[in-house]
Amino acid sequence: MSLSKCSFNFVRKRILASPLSVYTNSSRKSGSSSLQANTKKPDWNRAVSEAEKIVGYPTSFLSLRWLLSDEIANVALQLRKLVGSNHPLLKTAKGLLYNGKNNMQAWGLIVLLVSKAAGHSPDIPEMEEDKSAGVLHSQRALAEVTEMIRTSHLVHKGLVNLQPPIKVDAPGDMISGNKIALLSGDYLLSNSCVELANLKNQELVELMSSAVRDLAEAEFVEPRDVQNAPLPAKPKAEARGYNQFVDSNMEPLVVSEALGNARAEWTLRHVLNAGSLLGKSCQGTLKLAGHSYELQQKGYLFGKHLALAWQACLDREPFTPGTVGSFSLISAPVLFTLQHNPEVYTLIEKGLDEIEKVDFEAVRKAVLDGPGLEMTKNLQKDHSKAALDVLNELRDCDARTALRNIIVAVQD
Amino acid sequence: MASIGSSRICARVHEKLCQWGHSQIVKKSTVRAKIGFYPSIRNFTDDTTKAQALKNAVAAAAAQTTTTSGCWHPCVRPEVPGTARTFATMRTQQPGSLPEYQVDPYALLEDDLRDVYGYIRNALRRNTFQDNLYEIATYYFDGHGKAIRPMVTILMARAINCHMYKENSGLIASQREVAMISEMIHTASLVHDDVIDQSDFRRGKPSVNVKWNHKKVTMAGDFILAVASMMIARLRNNEVTSVLSQVVSDLVQGEFMQLGSKETENERFAHYLQKTYRKTASLIANSVKSVAILAEGDEKITEISYQYGRNLGLAFQLVDDLLDFVSSAEAMGKPTAADLKLGLATAPVLFACEKYPELNPMIMRRFQEPGDVEKAFELVHKSRGLQQTQFLARQHCQEAVRLANLIDESPYQKGLIVAADYVLNRMK
């Protein structure tokens, strides 16, 4: 039994579902893989766990097979030495198991649901199909690759910058923590290389490699503090239209023009950070299924918009009443607030060296006083709608309903 | 993996060979210390008693420490490929059969190699609009590397093309790409190694982790790998993609192996050899295998090229481990005895262990107690560890030469033989 499942069960108990409208599919197929007919609005955890049933079992690569490999045993050994230290790798590791609505397993799940909802070309031999789940074996492998790439990126992001002359209190812990974080991330990345190569589809390899490139690029969008935490760019006076996302998604994105333009900057940062990987994975799975290029492109848009809707939703969380503490300075509410009132940027500037020096409560107040949250809500609506529009072009089936439920669950 | 079994056998065979061989090496090296201690394998005739061997060993160590700090061998590579033409000699060959011709692979491939770094920088440039990323990613593609991987890859490509297609054979564009990809994969791993090892210098300049934020450096490594993967995918060859992604996996697993160590000596040596294969030889072996596949070579020729690369790669790393003990920091462009300082027991130490068992506990505690590094360094020099490492490296080079001789004669095929010689006798 996988760890992910445990964490889901654990979390589900804590959630009280709100009794509201329902999005379930009336034309269900078999008993085992059908959605529970219920009268409640799908909350996040139910949407996800029901969706998992549709595609068989959870996709998480954190499976027994993976945990039992020699390399991981080695990592675990090293990791244990870190317990008690304050290396952020431990936080990353915890986040891998459960991290609110952004949990890892959901990414592979989306890819599988898209696979099932779109079906596959009749030319593909029956042997390639996982009959019980209605997806191809190759698509399941791709879903695993998606999770590995994303996890690898998060693990690499969790390194501590020890570039001299930075002094750390416990350099021994930090150095070995970095070593393990770097190697574990590399291990996941190299595993995804091998898994992808096994699929024997070079266009797919190219596509997914470009997603890895985009993730790496995301970490260079300036400005950054000494620990490479991102800060918003100085807001520009006029926000111009911005449409660089129409061309081929194999090309790198132009960065400089978007900075300082709230919506463009937010989109750029998070397409690189998340949208590109989910979009390209959805595109890739349709490629494996033998669908047309047009449909593949729609798959890309679906994944991209879903990831952005997701991000907008996460961005709003720290601004719900009663929340304290730090939050992402490149979240949509902050960026919109800066655009609306450029004077707030003086608060941000204090943290250009270390974001801890930013007065987060002051920024939060500025956000709550301005139109930032409302604009973020609209932003999320736009992306949810764009994702649903793509979904509506697919045939009606349980997987499509599950995807719809997830989008709806993200919305509140 | 199949190589686990075979490398263990290899280890045992080599140990035998070494035990058999080193007394001669020692004897010779005392006599020929000034010329450099490279006796031929053929002179295994006059055996000495154990006492004599021991005496010789000490003398050899003494002779060596006096000569090695300066210059060992006249074969010094130019900084920039193709600018100087120092000719390698054929010491890997048996005496009496010293060849008439002299080929310098760097000169031979001057046109091919000149642009490798430029092409790589272009490929990276096309994949980002962010100058800060581009700067870190291209830091080591400055043209000052030895470019040994592209050199061997292109040599093999051209040699096999000549072998298969005779006169009308040029370098296929995809083969040139593989040469670039091999250097990119290598550099991506260097960049990550620098963060892991916290090294200060590489190739005579501050290493990336000193100059930039470690998170950015890590991401730059991922970026180089991603661009290399895209280039691999564009070759549109399933087998080549499989072969090269195996390399990436080997590199990481080799790095993991370096974290752990084994209890017993036998296991330890097998572990070391397998780690060496994964960290160094796999990349060279699979790159040359890839160019053979791209030439549409049959199974026999791809296996020859793979085995050539594997042997050459193992020798390359063995010599590297040796140079860590004897070369000066200026010549290497990075600090020496670095491996010991990192807690790594490489071949010279493992060999020295046979004679000085007191090294065992130091190996197990990864040379972490004060004085360990100095003591181990001294014992390695007192033992025959360096000669034995040299001997093992030569074994692999000779095997590489034997394999290269199975390919039809051409200047590039000769170049493969000289490359083996260069790997064995290099100074940095």
JSON list of N, CA and C in Angstrom, two decimals, chain A residues 129-156:
[
{"chain": "A", "resi": 129, "resn": "GLU", "atom": "N", "xyz": [-2.82, -1.89, -23.87]},
{"chain": "A", "resi": 129, "resn": "GLU", "atom": "CA", "xyz": [-3.79, -1.23, -23.01]},
{"chain": "A", "resi": 129, "resn": "GLU", "atom": "C", "xyz": [-3.90, -1.91, -21.65]},
{"chain": "A", "resi": 130, "resn": "ASP", "atom": "N", "xyz": [-4.04, -1.06, -20.64]},
{"chain": "A", "resi": 130, "resn": "ASP", "atom": "CA", "xyz": [-4.35, -1.55, -19.31]},
{"chain": "A", "resi": 130, "resn": "ASP", "atom": "C", "xyz": [-5.87, -1.57, -19.22]},
{"chain": "A", "resi": 131, "resn": "LYS", "atom": "N", "xyz": [-6.44, -2.75, -19.50]},
{"chain": "A", "resi": 131, "resn": "LYS", "atom": "CA", "xyz": [-7.89, -2.87, -19.70]},
{"chain": "A", "resi": 131, "resn": "LYS", "atom": "C", "xyz": [-8.70, -2.38, -18.49]},
{"chain": "A", "resi": 132, "resn": "SER", "atom": "N", "xyz": [-8.25, -2.73, -17.31]},
{"chain": "A", "resi": 132, "resn": "SER", "atom": "CA", "xyz": [-9.05, -2.41, -16.13]},
{"chain": "A", "resi": 132, "resn": "SER", "atom": "C", "xyz": [-9.18, -0.91, -15.92]},
{"chain": "A", "resi": 133, "resn": "ALA", "atom": "N", "xyz": [-8.15, -0.16, -16.35]},
{"chain": "A", "resi": 133, "resn": "ALA", "atom": "CA", "xyz": [-8.18, 1.28, -16.10]},
{"chain": "A", "resi": 133, "resn": "ALA", "atom": "C", "xyz": [-8.55, 2.07, -17.35]},
{"chain": "A", "resi": 134, "resn": "GLY", "atom": "N", "xyz": [-8.46, 1.44, -18.50]},
{"chain": "A", "resi": 134, "resn": "GLY", "atom": "CA", "xyz": [-8.81, 2.15, -19.72]},
{"chain": "A", "resi": 134, "resn": "GLY", "atom": "C", "xyz": [-7.76, 3.13, -20.20]},
{"chain": "A", "resi": 135, "resn": "VAL", "atom": "N", "xyz": [-6.53, 2.93, -19.77]},
{"chain": "A", "resi": 135, "resn": "VAL", "atom": "CA", "xyz": [-5.45, 3.76, -20.29]},
{"chain": "A", "resi": 135, "resn": "VAL", "atom": "C", "xyz": [-4.35, 2.85, -20.82]},
{"chain": "A", "resi": 136, "resn": "LEU", "atom": "N", "xyz": [-3.44, 3.41, -21.60]},
{"chain": "A", "resi": 136, "resn": "LEU", "atom": "CA", "xyz": [-2.33, 2.61, -22.11]},
{"chain": "A", "resi": 136, "resn": "LEU", "atom": "C", "xyz": [-1.25, 2.49, -21.04]},
{"chain": "A", "resi": 137, "resn": "HIS", "atom": "N", "xyz": [-0.50, 1.40, -21.11]},
{"chain": "A", "resi": 137, "resn": "HIS", "atom": "CA", "xyz": [0.63, 1.26, -20.17]},
{"chain": "A", "resi": 137, "resn": "HIS", "atom": "C", "xyz": [1.60, 2.42, -20.33]},
{"chain": "A", "resi": 138, "resn": "SER", "atom": "N", "xyz": [1.79, 2.83, -21.57]},
{"chain": "A", "resi": 138, "resn": "SER", "atom": "CA", "xyz": [2.73, 3.93, -21.81]},
{"chain": "A", "resi": 138, "resn": "SER", "atom": "C", "xyz": [2.23, 5.22, -21.16]},
{"chain": "A", "resi": 139, "resn": "GLN", "atom": "N", "xyz": [0.91, 5.38, -21.15]},
{"chain": "A", "resi": 139, "resn": "GLN", "atom": "CA", "xyz": [0.36, 6.60, -20.55]},
{"chain": "A", "resi": 139, "resn": "GLN", "atom": "C", "xyz": [0.56, 6.60, -19.03]},
{"chain": "A", "resi": 140, "resn": "ARG", "atom": "N", "xyz": [0.44, 5.42, -18.45]},
{"chain": "A", "resi": 140, "resn": "ARG", "atom": "CA", "xyz": [0.68, 5.32, -17.01]},
{"chain": "A", "resi": 140, "resn": "ARG", "atom": "C", "xyz": [2.14, 5.64, -16.70]},
{"chain": "A", "resi": 141, "resn": "ALA", "atom": "N", "xyz": [3.02, 5.14, -17.57]},
{"chain": "A", "resi": 141, "resn": "ALA", "atom": "CA", "xyz": [4.45, 5.44, -17.37]},
{"chain": "A", "resi": 141, "resn": "ALA", "atom": "C", "xyz": [4.68, 6.94, -17.49]},
{"chain": "A", "resi": 142, "resn": "LEU", "atom": "N", "xyz": [4.02, 7.57, -18.44]},
{"chain": "A", "resi": 142, "resn": "LEU", "atom": "CA", "xyz": [4.19, 9.01, -18.59]},
{"chain": "A", "resi": 142, "resn": "LEU", "atom": "C", "xyz": [3.69, 9.76, -17.35]},
{"chain": "A", "resi": 143, "resn": "ALA", "atom": "N", "xyz": [2.57, 9.30, -16.80]},
{"chain": "A", "resi": 143, "resn": "ALA", "atom": "CA", "xyz": [2.04, 9.94, -15.59]},
{"chain": "A", "resi": 143, "resn": "ALA", "atom": "C", "xyz": [3.07, 9.85, -14.47]},
{"chain": "A", "resi": 144, "resn": "GLU", "atom": "N", "xyz": [3.76, 8.73, -14.40]},
{"chain": "A", "resi": 144, "resn": "GLU", "atom": "CA", "xyz": [4.80, 8.55, -13.39]},
{"chain": "A", "resi": 144, "resn": "GLU", "atom": "C", "xyz": [5.94, 9.52, -13.64]},
{"chain": "A", "resi": 145, "resn": "VAL", "atom": "N", "xyz": [6.31, 9.65, -14.92]},
{"chain": "A", "resi": 145, "resn": "VAL", "atom": "CA", "xyz": [7.40, 10.56, -15.28]},
{"chain": "A", "resi": 145, "resn": "VAL", "atom": "C", "xyz": [7.04, 11.99, -14.88]},
{"chain": "A", "resi": 146, "resn": "THR", "atom": "N", "xyz": [5.79, 12.36, -15.10]},
{"chain": "A", "resi": 146, "resn": "THR", "atom": "CA", "xyz": [5.35, 13.71, -14.73]},
{"chain": "A", "resi": 146, "resn": "THR", "atom": "C", "xyz": [5.59, 13.96, -13.25]},
{"chain": "A", "resi": 147, "resn": "GLU", "atom": "N", "xyz": [5.20, 12.99, -12.45]},
{"chain": "A", "resi": 147, "resn": "GLU", "atom": "CA", "xyz": [5.39, 13.15, -11.00]},
{"chain": "A", "resi": 147, "resn": "GLU", "atom": "C", "xyz": [6.86, 13.18, -10.63]},
{"chain": "A", "resi": 148, "resn": "MET", "atom": "N", "xyz": [7.65, 12.35, -11.31]},
{"chain": "A", "resi": 148, "resn": "MET", "atom": "CA", "xyz": [9.07, 12.32, -10.98]},
{"chain": "A", "resi": 148, "resn": "MET", "atom": "C", "xyz": [9.74, 13.64, -11.32]},
{"chain": "A", "resi": 149, "resn": "ILE", "atom": "N", "xyz": [9.39, 14.19, -12.49]},
{"chain": "A", "resi": 149, "resn": "ILE", "atom": "CA", "xyz": [10.00, 15.45, -12.90]},
{"chain": "A", "resi": 149, "resn": "ILE", "atom": "C", "xyz": [9.62, 16.56, -11.92]},
{"chain": "A", "resi": 150, "resn": "ARG", "atom": "N", "xyz": [8.35, 16.58, -11.56]},
{"chain": "A", "resi": 150, "resn": "ARG", "atom": "CA", "xyz": [7.90, 17.63, -10.65]},
{"chain": "A", "resi": 150, "resn": "ARG", "atom": "C", "xyz": [8.57, 17.50, -9.28]},
{"chain": "A", "resi": 151, "resn": "THR", "atom": "N", "xyz": [8.63, 16.28, -8.80]},
{"chain": "A", "resi": 151, "resn": "THR", "atom": "CA", "xyz": [9.25, 16.06, -7.49]},
{"chain": "A", "resi": 151, "resn": "THR", "atom": "C", "xyz": [10.73, 16.43, -7.54]},
{"chain": "A", "resi": 152, "resn": "SER", "atom": "N", "xyz": [11.39, 16.00, -8.60]},
{"chain": "A", "resi": 152, "resn": "SER", "atom": "CA", "xyz": [12.81, 16.31, -8.75]},
{"chain": "A", "resi": 152, "resn": "SER", "atom": "C", "xyz": [13.03, 17.82, -8.69]},
{"chain": "A", "resi": 153, "resn": "HIS", "atom": "N", "xyz": [12.16, 18.55, -9.37]},
{"chain": "A", "resi": 153, "resn": "HIS", "atom": "CA", "xyz": [12.30, 20.00, -9.37]},
{"chain": "A", "resi": 153, "resn": "HIS", "atom": "C", "xyz": [12.11, 20.58, -7.97]},
{"chain": "A", "resi": 154, "resn": "LEU", "atom": "N", "xyz": [11.09, 20.09, -7.28]},
{"chain": "A", "resi": 154, "resn": "LEU", "atom": "CA", "xyz": [10.84, 20.61, -5.92]},
{"chain": "A", "resi": 154, "resn": "LEU", "atom": "C", "xyz": [12.01, 20.28, -5.00]},
{"chain": "A", "resi": 155, "resn": "VAL", "atom": "N", "xyz": [12.55, 19.09, -5.15]},
{"chain": "A", "resi": 155, "resn": "VAL", "atom": "CA", "xyz": [13.66, 18.68, -4.29]},
{"chain": "A", "resi": 155, "resn": "VAL", "atom": "C", "xyz": [14.89, 19.56, -4.59]},
{"chain": "A", "resi": 156, "resn": "HIS", "atom": "N", "xyz": [15.15, 19.81, -5.85]},
{"chain": "A", "resi": 156, "resn": "HIS", "atom": "CA", "xyz": [16.28, 20.67, -6.19]},
{"chain": "A", "resi": 156, "resn": "HIS", "atom": "C", "xyz": [16.06, 22.11, -5.72]}
]
